[in-house]
PDB file of C-alpha atoms in Angstrom:
ATOM      1  CA  UNK A 117     144.573 -61.971 -25.997  1.00  0.00           C
ATOM      2  CA  UNK A 118     141.212 -63.512 -26.907  1.00  0.00           C
ATOM      3  CA  UNK A 119     140.361 -60.659 -29.305  1.00  0.00           C
ATOM      4  CA  UNK A 120     143.842 -60.828 -30.840  1.00  0.00           C
ATOM      5  CA  UNK A 121     143.412 -64.548 -31.412  1.00  0.00           C
ATOM      6  CA  UNK A 122     140.043 -63.900 -33.060  1.00  0.00           C
ATOM      7  CA  UNK A 123     141.542 -61.746 -35.816  1.00  0.00           C
ATOM      8  CA  UNK A 124     144.227 -64.383 -36.408  1.00  0.00           C
ATOM      9  CA  UNK A 125     141.581 -67.067 -36.801  1.00  0.00           C
ATOM     10  CA  UNK A 126     139.635 -64.916 -39.268  1.00  0.00           C
ATOM     11  CA  UNK A 127     142.830 -64.167 -41.207  1.00  0.00           C
ATOM     12  CA  UNK A 128     143.571 -67.876 -41.511  1.00  0.00           C
ATOM     13  CA  UNK A 129     140.219 -68.395 -43.196  1.00  0.00           C
ATOM     14  CA  UNK A 130     141.088 -65.910 -45.937  1.00  0.00           C
ATOM     15  CA  UNK A 131     144.605 -67.321 -46.233  1.00  0.00           C
ATOM     16  CA  UNK A 132     143.261 -70.869 -46.597  1.00  0.00           C
ATOM     17  CA  UNK A 133     140.898 -69.750 -49.367  1.00  0.00           C
ATOM     18  CA  UNK A 134     143.696 -67.985 -51.270  1.00  0.00           C
ATOM     19  CA  UNK A 135     145.969 -71.026 -50.953  1.00  0.00           C
ATOM     20  CA  UNK A 136     143.616 -73.959 -51.487  1.00  0.00           C
ATOM     21  CA  UNK A 137     140.692 -72.784 -53.623  1.00  0.00           C
ATOM     22  CA  UNK A 138     140.740 -74.665 -56.940  1.00  0.00           C
ATOM     23  CA  UNK A 139     139.148 -71.609 -58.567  1.00  0.00           C
ATOM     24  CA  UNK A 140     142.165 -69.457 -57.669  1.00  0.00           C
ATOM     25  CA  UNK A 141     144.898 -72.061 -57.966  1.00  0.00           C
ATOM     26  CA  UNK A 142     146.345 -70.985 -61.318  1.00  0.00           C
ATOM     27  CA  UNK A 143     146.012 -68.431 -64.061  1.00  0.00           C
ATOM     28  CA  UNK A 144     143.974 -70.935 -66.069  1.00  0.00           C
ATOM     29  CA  UNK A 145     141.475 -71.445 -63.252  1.00  0.00           C
ATOM     30  CA  UNK A 146     141.238 -67.671 -62.726  1.00  0.00           C
ATOM     31  CA  UNK A 147     140.646 -67.325 -66.462  1.00  0.00           C
ATOM     32  CA  UNK A 148     137.640 -69.668 -66.226  1.00  0.00           C
ATOM     33  CA  UNK A 149     136.251 -67.627 -63.340  1.00  0.00           C
ATOM     34  CA  UNK A 150     136.672 -64.350 -65.238  1.00  0.00           C
ATOM     35  CA  UNK A 151     135.274 -65.773 -68.474  1.00  0.00           C
ATOM     36  CA  UNK A 152     132.161 -67.048 -66.707  1.00  0.00           C
ATOM     37  CA  UNK A 153     131.420 -63.520 -65.489  1.00  0.00           C
ATOM     38  CA  UNK A 154     132.516 -61.640 -68.636  1.00  0.00           C
ATOM     39  CA  UNK A 155     131.075 -63.884 -71.331  1.00  0.00           C
ATOM     40  CA  UNK A 156     129.950 -60.960 -73.486  1.00  0.00           C
ATOM     41  CA  UNK A 157     133.297 -59.139 -73.346  1.00  0.00           C
ATOM     42  CA  UNK A 158     136.032 -59.474 -76.014  1.00  0.00           C
ATOM     43  CA  UNK A 159     138.845 -61.924 -75.329  1.00  0.00           C
ATOM     44  CA  UNK A 160     141.426 -59.149 -74.870  1.00  0.00           C
ATOM     45  CA  UNK A 161     139.286 -57.500 -72.183  1.00  0.00           C
ATOM     46  CA  UNK A 162     138.877 -60.809 -70.394  1.00  0.00           C
ATOM     47  CA  UNK A 163     142.612 -61.494 -70.547  1.00  0.00           C
ATOM     48  CA  UNK A 164     143.424 -58.077 -69.132  1.00  0.00           C
ATOM     49  CA  UNK A 165     141.210 -58.828 -66.144  1.00  0.00           C
ATOM     50  CA  UNK A 166     142.793 -62.262 -65.729  1.00  0.00           C
ATOM     51  CA  UNK A 167     146.239 -60.666 -65.468  1.00  0.00           C
ATOM     52  CA  UNK A 168     145.040 -57.989 -63.043  1.00  0.00           C
ATOM     53  CA  UNK A 169     143.304 -60.503 -60.789  1.00  0.00           C
ATOM     54  CA  UNK A 170     146.315 -62.844 -60.851  1.00  0.00           C
ATOM     55  CA  UNK A 171     148.663 -60.021 -59.884  1.00  0.00           C
ATOM     56  CA  UNK A 172     146.395 -58.894 -57.054  1.00  0.00           C
ATOM     57  CA  UNK A 173     146.085 -62.428 -55.692  1.00  0.00           C
ATOM     58  CA  UNK A 174     149.879 -62.828 -55.794  1.00  0.00           C
ATOM     59  CA  UNK A 175     150.166 -59.706 -53.635  1.00  0.00           C
ATOM     60  CA  UNK A 176     147.447 -61.016 -51.315  1.00  0.00           C
ATOM     61  CA  UNK A 177     149.244 -64.339 -50.895  1.00  0.00           C
ATOM     62  CA  UNK A 178     152.568 -62.651 -50.190  1.00  0.00           C
ATOM     63  CA  UNK A 179     151.035 -61.324 -46.949  1.00  0.00           C
ATOM     64  CA  UNK A 180     149.950 -64.731 -45.668  1.00  0.00           C
ATOM     65  CA  UNK A 181     151.151 -65.660 -42.193  1.00  0.00           C
ATOM     66  CA  UNK A 182     153.457 -63.732 -39.886  1.00  0.00           C
ATOM     67  CA  UNK A 183     156.937 -64.570 -41.204  1.00  0.00           C
ATOM     68  CA  UNK A 184     157.202 -62.758 -44.505  1.00  0.00           C
ATOM     69  CA  UNK A 185     159.693 -63.928 -47.090  1.00  0.00           C
ATOM     70  CA  UNK A 186     161.566 -61.424 -49.190  1.00  0.00           C
ATOM     71  CA  UNK A 187     160.552 -61.077 -52.822  1.00  0.00           C
ATOM     72  CA  UNK A 188     161.988 -58.973 -55.616  1.00  0.00           C
ATOM     73  CA  UNK A 189     160.276 -56.012 -53.949  1.00  0.00           C
ATOM     74  CA  UNK A 190     161.425 -56.926 -50.429  1.00  0.00           C
ATOM     75  CA  UNK A 191     159.522 -58.421 -47.517  1.00  0.00           C
ATOM     76  CA  UNK A 192     156.458 -56.945 -45.885  1.00  0.00           C
ATOM     77  CA  UNK A 193     157.149 -54.867 -42.787  1.00  0.00           C
ATOM     78  CA  UNK A 194     154.619 -54.600 -39.990  1.00  0.00           C
ATOM     79  CA  UNK A 195     153.567 -51.050 -39.139  1.00  0.00           C
ATOM     80  CA  UNK A 196     150.571 -51.652 -36.868  1.00  0.00           C
ATOM     81  CA  UNK A 197     148.968 -54.774 -35.410  1.00  0.00           C
ATOM     82  CA  UNK A 198     145.778 -54.341 -33.365  1.00  0.00           C
ATOM     83  CA  UNK A 199     142.842 -56.502 -32.289  1.00  0.00           C
ATOM     84  CA  UNK A 200     140.858 -55.355 -35.338  1.00  0.00           C
ATOM     85  CA  UNK A 201     143.349 -54.789 -38.166  1.00  0.00           C
ATOM     86  CA  UNK A 202     146.992 -54.688 -39.178  1.00  0.00           C
ATOM     87  CA  UNK A 203     148.927 -52.398 -41.506  1.00  0.00           C
ATOM     88  CA  UNK A 204     151.999 -53.392 -43.515  1.00  0.00           C
ATOM     89  CA  UNK A 205     154.199 -51.960 -46.244  1.00  0.00           C
ATOM     90  CA  UNK A 206     157.063 -52.897 -48.548  1.00  0.00           C
ATOM     91  CA  UNK A 207     158.986 -51.486 -51.476  1.00  0.00           C
ATOM     92  CA  UNK A 208     156.765 -50.525 -54.379  1.00  0.00           C
ATOM     93  CA  UNK A 209     156.844 -51.641 -58.016  1.00  0.00           C
ATOM     94  CA  UNK A 210     160.100 -51.300 -59.906  1.00  0.00           C
ATOM     95  CA  UNK A 211     160.851 -47.666 -60.657  1.00  0.00           C
ATOM     96  CA  UNK A 212     158.460 -46.291 -58.034  1.00  0.00           C
ATOM     97  CA  UNK A 213     159.819 -44.534 -54.920  1.00  0.00           C
ATOM     98  CA  UNK A 214     156.534 -45.126 -53.084  1.00  0.00           C
ATOM     99  CA  UNK A 215     155.717 -48.084 -50.871  1.00  0.00           C
ATOM    100  CA  UNK A 216     153.093 -50.691 -51.584  1.00  0.00           C
ATOM    101  CA  UNK A 217     150.609 -50.495 -48.714  1.00  0.00           C
ATOM    102  CA  UNK A 218     148.480 -53.251 -47.225  1.00  0.00           C
ATOM    103  CA  UNK A 219     145.690 -53.119 -44.658  1.00  0.00           C
ATOM    104  CA  UNK A 220     143.607 -56.039 -43.448  1.00  0.00           C
ATOM    105  CA  UNK A 221     141.213 -56.836 -40.653  1.00  0.00           C
ATOM    106  CA  UNK A 222     137.689 -57.843 -39.799  1.00  0.00           C
ATOM    107  CA  UNK A 223     134.507 -55.809 -39.885  1.00  0.00           C
ATOM    108  CA  UNK A 224     131.230 -56.336 -38.031  1.00  0.00           C
ATOM    109  CA  UNK A 225     129.054 -56.482 -41.101  1.00  0.00           C
ATOM    110  CA  UNK A 226     127.887 -58.832 -43.892  1.00  0.00           C
ATOM    111  CA  UNK A 227     129.975 -59.074 -47.042  1.00  0.00           C
ATOM    112  CA  UNK A 228     127.500 -57.171 -49.225  1.00  0.00           C
ATOM    113  CA  UNK A 229     127.520 -54.234 -46.793  1.00  0.00           C
ATOM    114  CA  UNK A 230     131.328 -54.216 -46.642  1.00  0.00           C
ATOM    115  CA  UNK A 231     131.404 -54.124 -50.423  1.00  0.00           C
ATOM    116  CA  UNK A 232     128.871 -51.288 -50.476  1.00  0.00           C
ATOM    117  CA  UNK A 233     130.981 -49.063 -48.224  1.00  0.00           C
ATOM    118  CA  UNK A 234     133.838 -49.290 -50.721  1.00  0.00           C
ATOM    119  CA  UNK A 235     131.838 -49.531 -53.971  1.00  0.00           C
ATOM    120  CA  UNK A 236     129.401 -46.646 -53.467  1.00  0.00           C
ATOM    121  CA  UNK A 237     131.734 -43.764 -54.321  1.00  0.00           C
ATOM    122  CA  UNK A 238     128.872 -41.252 -54.211  1.00  0.00           C
ATOM    123  CA  UNK A 239     128.634 -41.888 -50.459  1.00  0.00           C
ATOM    124  CA  UNK A 240     132.320 -41.359 -49.655  1.00  0.00           C
ATOM    125  CA  UNK A 241     131.728 -37.751 -48.677  1.00  0.00           C
ATOM    126  CA  UNK A 242     129.238 -38.910 -46.045  1.00  0.00           C
ATOM    127  CA  UNK A 243     131.687 -40.947 -43.996  1.00  0.00           C
ATOM    128  CA  UNK A 244     135.044 -39.397 -44.941  1.00  0.00           C
ATOM    129  CA  UNK A 245     136.153 -36.695 -42.434  1.00  0.00           C
ATOM    130  CA  UNK A 246     135.753 -33.131 -43.703  1.00  0.00           C
ATOM    131  CA  UNK A 247     138.529 -31.070 -42.112  1.00  0.00           C
ATOM    132  CA  UNK A 248     138.291 -27.275 -42.424  1.00  0.00           C
ATOM    133  CA  UNK A 249     141.694 -26.413 -40.969  1.00  0.00           C
ATOM    134  CA  UNK A 250     143.945 -27.496 -42.452  1.00  0.00           C
ATOM    135  CA  UNK A 251     141.462 -28.042 -45.223  1.00  0.00           C
ATOM    136  CA  UNK A 252     141.183 -31.657 -46.356  1.00  0.00           C
ATOM    137  CA  UNK A 253     137.878 -32.940 -47.608  1.00  0.00           C
ATOM    138  CA  UNK A 254     136.083 -34.767 -50.387  1.00  0.00           C
ATOM    139  CA  UNK A 255     134.742 -32.200 -52.846  1.00  0.00           C
ATOM    140  CA  UNK A 256     133.239 -34.604 -55.375  1.00  0.00           C
ATOM    141  CA  UNK A 257     132.660 -38.351 -55.314  1.00  0.00           C
ATOM    142  CA  UNK A 258     130.412 -39.915 -57.895  1.00  0.00           C
ATOM    143  CA  UNK A 259     129.925 -42.724 -60.354  1.00  0.00           C
ATOM    144  CA  UNK A 260     130.607 -41.378 -63.848  1.00  0.00           C
ATOM    145  CA  UNK A 261     129.526 -44.505 -65.680  1.00  0.00           C
ATOM    146  CA  UNK A 262     128.154 -47.917 -64.763  1.00  0.00           C
ATOM    147  CA  UNK A 263     129.810 -50.098 -67.368  1.00  0.00           C
ATOM    148  CA  UNK A 264     128.161 -53.278 -66.091  1.00  0.00           C
ATOM    149  CA  UNK A 265     126.594 -54.390 -62.855  1.00  0.00           C
ATOM    150  CA  UNK A 266     130.071 -55.454 -61.726  1.00  0.00           C
ATOM    151  CA  UNK A 267     132.089 -52.573 -63.220  1.00  0.00           C
ATOM    152  CA  UNK A 268     131.941 -48.814 -62.862  1.00  0.00           C
ATOM    153  CA  UNK A 269     134.059 -45.710 -63.398  1.00  0.00           C
ATOM    154  CA  UNK A 270     134.058 -43.164 -60.588  1.00  0.00           C
ATOM    155  CA  UNK A 271     135.588 -39.809 -59.789  1.00  0.00           C
ATOM    156  CA  UNK A 272     136.930 -38.752 -56.391  1.00  0.00           C
ATOM    157  CA  UNK A 273     138.133 -35.164 -56.072  1.00  0.00           C
ATOM    158  CA  UNK A 274     139.653 -33.783 -52.876  1.00  0.00           C
ATOM    159  CA  UNK A 275     140.412 -30.331 -51.514  1.00  0.00           C
ATOM    160  CA  UNK A 276     143.857 -30.235 -49.910  1.00  0.00           C
ATOM    161  CA  UNK A 277     145.763 -27.508 -48.016  1.00  0.00           C
ATOM    162  CA  UNK A 278     147.074 -24.459 -49.853  1.00  0.00           C
ATOM    163  CA  UNK A 279     149.265 -24.070 -51.888  1.00  0.00           C
ATOM    164  CA  UNK A 280     148.472 -27.519 -53.276  1.00  0.00           C
ATOM    165  CA  UNK A 281     146.000 -27.895 -56.129  1.00  0.00           C
ATOM    166  CA  UNK A 282     142.976 -30.117 -55.765  1.00  0.00           C
ATOM    167  CA  UNK A 283     143.702 -33.813 -56.254  1.00  0.00           C
ATOM    168  CA  UNK A 284     141.476 -36.240 -58.099  1.00  0.00           C
ATOM    169  CA  UNK A 285     141.476 -39.818 -59.274  1.00  0.00           C
ATOM    170  CA  UNK A 286     139.300 -41.451 -61.930  1.00  0.00           C
ATOM    171  CA  UNK A 287     138.928 -45.075 -60.865  1.00  0.00           C
ATOM    172  CA  UNK A 288     137.874 -48.185 -62.710  1.00  0.00           C
ATOM    173  CA  UNK A 289     136.198 -50.597 -60.272  1.00  0.00           C
ATOM    174  CA  UNK A 290     135.780 -54.247 -61.257  1.00  0.00           C
ATOM    175  CA  UNK A 291     134.146 -56.831 -58.991  1.00  0.00           C
ATOM    176  CA  UNK A 292     134.746 -60.570 -59.404  1.00  0.00           C
ATOM    177  CA  UNK A 293     132.652 -63.108 -57.519  1.00  0.00           C
ATOM    178  CA  UNK A 294     133.872 -66.445 -56.184  1.00  0.00           C
ATOM    179  CA  UNK A 295     130.739 -67.473 -54.326  1.00  0.00           C
ATOM    180  CA  UNK A 296     131.833 -71.082 -53.803  1.00  0.00           C
ATOM    181  CA  UNK A 297     134.550 -69.723 -51.525  1.00  0.00           C
ATOM    182  CA  UNK A 298     132.421 -66.944 -49.950  1.00  0.00           C
ATOM    183  CA  UNK A 299     134.827 -64.486 -51.564  1.00  0.00           C
ATOM    184  CA  UNK A 300     134.541 -61.272 -53.570  1.00  0.00           C
ATOM    185  CA  UNK A 301     137.538 -59.629 -55.253  1.00  0.00           C
ATOM    186  CA  UNK A 302     137.579 -55.996 -56.368  1.00  0.00           C
ATOM    187  CA  UNK A 303     140.145 -54.323 -58.633  1.00  0.00           C
ATOM    188  CA  UNK A 304     140.785 -50.570 -58.311  1.00  0.00           C
ATOM    189  CA  UNK A 305     142.838 -48.969 -61.060  1.00  0.00           C
ATOM    190  CA  UNK A 306     143.079 -45.326 -62.010  1.00  0.00           C
ATOM    191  CA  UNK A 307     142.556 -44.045 -65.529  1.00  0.00           C
ATOM    192  CA  UNK A 308     145.271 -41.444 -65.576  1.00  0.00           C
ATOM    193  CA  UNK A 309     145.258 -39.492 -68.827  1.00  0.00           C
ATOM    194  CA  UNK A 310     142.524 -37.548 -70.567  1.00  0.00           C
ATOM    195  CA  UNK A 311     142.561 -39.685 -73.707  1.00  0.00           C
ATOM    196  CA  UNK A 312     141.985 -42.889 -71.741  1.00  0.00           C
ATOM    197  CA  UNK A 313     139.293 -41.256 -69.610  1.00  0.00           C
ATOM    198  CA  UNK A 314     137.421 -40.117 -72.728  1.00  0.00           C
ATOM    199  CA  UNK A 315     137.727 -43.579 -74.245  1.00  0.00           C
ATOM    200  CA  UNK A 316     136.234 -45.215 -71.140  1.00  0.00           C
ATOM    201  CA  UNK A 317     133.428 -42.656 -70.959  1.00  0.00           C
ATOM    202  CA  UNK A 318     132.579 -42.702 -74.671  1.00  0.00           C
ATOM    203  CA  UNK A 319     128.906 -42.087 -75.285  1.00  0.00           C
ATOM    204  CA  UNK A 320     128.327 -40.520 -71.881  1.00  0.00           C
ATOM    205  CA  UNK A 321     127.024 -36.957 -71.883  1.00  0.00           C
ATOM    206  CA  UNK A 322     127.371 -34.320 -69.196  1.00  0.00           C
ATOM    207  CA  UNK A 323     131.065 -34.802 -68.393  1.00  0.00           C
ATOM    208  CA  UNK A 324     131.542 -31.198 -67.294  1.00  0.00           C
ATOM    209  CA  UNK A 325     132.496 -32.573 -63.903  1.00  0.00           C
ATOM    210  CA  UNK A 326     135.791 -33.723 -65.412  1.00  0.00           C
ATOM    211  CA  UNK A 327     136.691 -30.256 -66.653  1.00  0.00           C
ATOM    212  CA  UNK A 328     137.882 -28.741 -63.358  1.00  0.00           C
ATOM    213  CA  UNK A 329     140.874 -26.441 -63.781  1.00  0.00           C
ATOM    214  CA  UNK A 330     144.140 -26.733 -61.859  1.00  0.00           C
ATOM    215  CA  UNK A 331     143.344 -30.244 -60.711  1.00  0.00           C
ATOM    216  CA  UNK A 332     146.096 -32.854 -60.475  1.00  0.00           C
ATOM    217  CA  UNK A 333     145.284 -36.467 -61.281  1.00  0.00           C
ATOM    218  CA  UNK A 334     146.661 -39.084 -58.909  1.00  0.00           C
ATOM    219  CA  UNK A 335     147.537 -42.664 -59.833  1.00  0.00           C
ATOM    220  CA  UNK A 336     146.202 -45.670 -57.927  1.00  0.00           C
ATOM    221  CA  UNK A 337     146.446 -49.381 -58.580  1.00  0.00           C
ATOM    222  CA  UNK A 338     145.440 -52.294 -56.393  1.00  0.00           C
ATOM    223  CA  UNK A 339     142.311 -53.846 -55.000  1.00  0.00           C
ATOM    224  CA  UNK A 340     140.885 -55.841 -52.150  1.00  0.00           C
ATOM    225  CA  UNK A 341     139.408 -59.189 -51.176  1.00  0.00           C
ATOM    226  CA  UNK A 342     136.359 -59.665 -48.950  1.00  0.00           C
ATOM    227  CA  UNK A 343     135.917 -63.024 -47.246  1.00  0.00           C
ATOM    228  CA  UNK A 344     132.673 -63.965 -45.526  1.00  0.00           C
ATOM    229  CA  UNK A 345     133.477 -65.327 -42.045  1.00  0.00           C
ATOM    230  CA  UNK A 346     129.833 -65.639 -41.040  1.00  0.00           C
ATOM    231  CA  UNK A 347     126.615 -63.735 -41.717  1.00  0.00           C
ATOM    232  CA  UNK A 348     127.753 -60.820 -39.531  1.00  0.00           C
ATOM    233  CA  UNK A 349     131.542 -60.732 -39.912  1.00  0.00           C
ATOM    234  CA  UNK A 350     133.698 -60.116 -42.997  1.00  0.00           C
ATOM    235  CA  UNK A 351     137.475 -60.134 -43.340  1.00  0.00           C
ATOM    236  CA  UNK A 352     139.117 -57.707 -45.756  1.00  0.00           C
ATOM    237  CA  UNK A 353     142.604 -57.409 -47.226  1.00  0.00           C
ATOM    238  CA  UNK A 354     143.401 -54.425 -49.433  1.00  0.00           C
ATOM    239  CA  UNK A 355     146.634 -53.666 -51.287  1.00  0.00           C
ATOM    240  CA  UNK A 356     147.405 -50.396 -53.071  1.00  0.00           C
ATOM    241  CA  UNK A 357     150.081 -48.408 -54.854  1.00  0.00           C
ATOM    242  CA  UNK A 358     149.345 -44.687 -54.731  1.00  0.00           C
ATOM    243  CA  UNK A 359     151.139 -41.726 -56.309  1.00  0.00           C
ATOM    244  CA  UNK A 360     149.836 -38.414 -54.935  1.00  0.00           C
ATOM    245  CA  UNK A 361     151.782 -36.430 -57.556  1.00  0.00           C
ATOM    246  CA  UNK A 362     153.648 -34.337 -55.000  1.00  0.00           C
ATOM    247  CA  UNK A 363     156.912 -33.990 -56.880  1.00  0.00           C
ATOM    248  CA  UNK A 364     158.415 -31.451 -54.469  1.00  0.00           C
ATOM    249  CA  UNK A 365     157.795 -33.598 -51.360  1.00  0.00           C
ATOM    250  CA  UNK A 366     160.427 -36.279 -50.574  1.00  0.00           C
ATOM    251  CA  UNK A 367     159.026 -39.786 -51.224  1.00  0.00           C
ATOM    252  CA  UNK A 368     160.328 -40.894 -47.825  1.00  0.00           C
ATOM    253  CA  UNK A 369     158.053 -38.336 -46.140  1.00  0.00           C
ATOM    254  CA  UNK A 370     155.058 -39.375 -48.248  1.00  0.00           C
ATOM    255  CA  UNK A 371     155.715 -43.034 -47.370  1.00  0.00           C
ATOM    256  CA  UNK A 372     155.940 -42.165 -43.673  1.00  0.00           C
ATOM    257  CA  UNK A 373     152.683 -40.191 -43.655  1.00  0.00           C
ATOM    258  CA  UNK A 374     150.873 -42.866 -45.690  1.00  0.00           C
ATOM    259  CA  UNK A 375     151.844 -45.553 -43.200  1.00  0.00           C
ATOM    260  CA  UNK A 376     150.617 -43.410 -40.313  1.00  0.00           C
ATOM    261  CA  UNK A 377     147.248 -42.679 -41.910  1.00  0.00           C
ATOM    262  CA  UNK A 378     146.386 -46.188 -43.057  1.00  0.00           C
ATOM    263  CA  UNK A 379     145.314 -47.342 -39.599  1.00  0.00           C
ATOM    264  CA  UNK A 380     142.924 -44.375 -39.347  1.00  0.00           C
ATOM    265  CA  UNK A 381     141.504 -45.341 -42.740  1.00  0.00           C
ATOM    266  CA  UNK A 382     140.791 -48.850 -41.407  1.00  0.00           C
ATOM    267  CA  UNK A 383     138.829 -47.381 -38.502  1.00  0.00           C
ATOM    268  CA  UNK A 384     136.898 -45.092 -40.846  1.00  0.00           C
ATOM    269  CA  UNK A 385     135.986 -48.025 -43.068  1.00  0.00           C
ATOM    270  CA  UNK A 386     134.841 -50.137 -40.114  1.00  0.00           C
ATOM    271  CA  UNK A 387     132.644 -47.306 -38.849  1.00  0.00           C
ATOM    272  CA  UNK A 388     131.191 -46.749 -42.326  1.00  0.00           C
ATOM    273  CA  UNK A 389     130.124 -50.395 -42.432  1.00  0.00           C
ATOM    274  CA  UNK A 390     128.462 -50.091 -39.022  1.00  0.00           C
ATOM    275  CA  UNK A 391     126.547 -47.028 -40.279  1.00  0.00           C
ATOM    276  CA  UNK A 392     125.339 -49.032 -43.276  1.00  0.00           C
ATOM    277  CA  UNK A 393     124.293 -51.943 -41.058  1.00  0.00           C
ATOM    278  CA  UNK A 394     122.267 -49.523 -38.945  1.00  0.00           C
ATOM    279  CA  UNK A 395     120.386 -48.585 -42.103  1.00  0.00           C
ATOM    280  CA  UNK A 396     121.403 -45.000 -42.596  1.00  0.00           C
ATOM    281  CA  UNK A 397     118.859 -43.747 -45.151  1.00  0.00           C
ATOM    282  CA  UNK A 398     121.283 -43.141 -48.025  1.00  0.00           C
ATOM    283  CA  UNK A 399     123.296 -46.283 -47.308  1.00  0.00           C
ATOM    284  CA  UNK A 400     120.091 -48.301 -47.059  1.00  0.00           C
ATOM    285  CA  UNK A 401     118.877 -47.111 -50.444  1.00  0.00           C
ATOM    286  CA  UNK A 402     122.197 -48.087 -52.024  1.00  0.00           C
ATOM    287  CA  UNK A 403     122.010 -51.584 -50.528  1.00  0.00           C
ATOM    288  CA  UNK A 404     118.755 -52.247 -52.383  1.00  0.00           C
ATOM    289  CA  UNK A 405     120.730 -52.296 -55.653  1.00  0.00           C
ATOM    290  CA  UNK A 406     120.808 -55.453 -57.798  1.00  0.00           C
ATOM    291  CA  UNK A 407     124.532 -56.074 -57.191  1.00  0.00           C
ATOM    292  CA  UNK A 408     123.980 -56.455 -53.444  1.00  0.00           C
ATOM    293  CA  UNK A 409     120.799 -58.472 -53.890  1.00  0.00           C
ATOM    294  CA  UNK A 410     122.717 -60.893 -56.107  1.00  0.00           C
ATOM    295  CA  UNK A 411     125.495 -61.250 -53.533  1.00  0.00           C
ATOM    296  CA  UNK A 412     123.061 -61.816 -50.649  1.00  0.00           C
ATOM    297  CA  UNK A 413     121.147 -64.438 -52.595  1.00  0.00           C
ATOM    298  CA  UNK A 414     124.292 -66.411 -53.367  1.00  0.00           C
ATOM    299  CA  UNK A 415     125.998 -66.146 -49.984  1.00  0.00           C
ATOM    300  CA  UNK A 416     123.001 -66.675 -47.703  1.00  0.00           C
ATOM    301  CA  UNK A 417     122.715 -70.443 -47.616  1.00  0.00           C
ATOM    302  CA  UNK A 418     122.916 -73.346 -45.158  1.00  0.00           C
ATOM    303  CA  UNK A 419     119.711 -72.434 -43.298  1.00  0.00           C
ATOM    304  CA  UNK A 420     120.415 -68.682 -43.467  1.00  0.00           C
ATOM    305  CA  UNK A 421     117.553 -66.483 -44.637  1.00  0.00           C
ATOM    306  CA  UNK A 422     117.933 -65.504 -48.302  1.00  0.00           C
ATOM    307  CA  UNK A 423     117.701 -61.735 -48.112  1.00  0.00           C
ATOM    308  CA  UNK A 424     116.234 -60.169 -51.204  1.00  0.00           C
ATOM    309  CA  UNK A 425     114.271 -57.534 -49.344  1.00  0.00           C
ATOM    310  CA  UNK A 426     117.104 -55.032 -49.077  1.00  0.00           C
ATOM    311  CA  UNK A 427     118.154 -53.187 -45.934  1.00  0.00           C
ATOM    312  CA  UNK A 428     114.969 -53.869 -43.905  1.00  0.00           C
ATOM    313  CA  UNK A 429     115.702 -57.564 -43.689  1.00  0.00           C
ATOM    314  CA  UNK A 430     119.376 -56.749 -43.397  1.00  0.00           C
ATOM    315  CA  UNK A 431     118.757 -54.690 -40.266  1.00  0.00           C
ATOM    316  CA  UNK A 432     116.910 -57.583 -38.598  1.00  0.00           C
ATOM    317  CA  UNK A 433     119.662 -60.049 -39.463  1.00  0.00           C
ATOM    318  CA  UNK A 434     122.280 -57.756 -37.938  1.00  0.00           C
ATOM    319  CA  UNK A 435     120.393 -56.439 -34.899  1.00  0.00           C
ATOM    320  CA  UNK A 436     123.007 -57.872 -32.539  1.00  0.00           C
ATOM    321  CA  UNK A 437     125.777 -55.629 -33.828  1.00  0.00           C
ATOM    322  CA  UNK A 438     126.978 -52.936 -31.420  1.00  0.00           C
ATOM    323  CA  UNK A 439     129.239 -49.897 -31.645  1.00  0.00           C
ATOM    324  CA  UNK A 440     131.573 -51.282 -29.027  1.00  0.00           C
ATOM    325  CA  UNK A 441     132.976 -53.617 -31.664  1.00  0.00           C
ATOM    326  CA  UNK A 442     134.547 -50.615 -33.398  1.00  0.00           C
ATOM    327  CA  UNK A 443     137.833 -49.175 -32.186  1.00  0.00           C
ATOM    328  CA  UNK A 444     137.608 -45.450 -31.587  1.00  0.00           C
TER     329      UNK A 444
END
């Protein structure tokens, strides 16, 4: 009961931020936040981000509390509720037969590390399970283009069981910082057609990696919020709409399987963060990047040590973390 109450207390902190932060209170206030981070971008690009962030925050707020009110897409339904995370689902966007999925919980790791586990696409294949039978594994995961420090385009390609073709998704990641609220928001949206992919990657050479034959592109839209609870604990809430492009499989079956697998994904993510905290060599190198340094410098305040030394100082700050915090 004590552990179950702990996750509820952490959840309330994120909920309070989403409901009361003056920086997130309206589309106009979100616009100011976006404009301050994207000053050099054209107005239409800024406005697109404003709309995307507003929509994501509306979805985040719809999951606040335990008694969910019905919306035009129906109320959230609880699939799994553990001491570390919970999984929910509801009807998807209009015209889609697939559910909107939501997973949230707390992780034993600082916010910058939790961001790194999700942001560093080139490291997905390290922590994602690689099943040989039936075959299901990450074949390619890499950053195709770093648009800005807070935006990148990445490719994730997966090998799936025969007779299915390989699946891939080209994702646009955008990170928005609300440091006054100890909050980071990340948008994840797929770039689905070749023309749009080429437009986003204009000027980048060596795109042979995109030319794989018999590969089906999936669609993904959504994002997540990371809320700093303290220097060693972060709460996450992620919402996603995913189309696997399996036209011959009933959507009801895909929805069922997706709901079952989401809890396992939460455990994988939590374990990936622990591996990063323990300073795995590749994870540690990634955490020395300027994005994570910037986040640590802004969030480490109120007598906390400002960590600009990368993973070495990070390991010392988090030496009290233990594996027994992670559900197996």
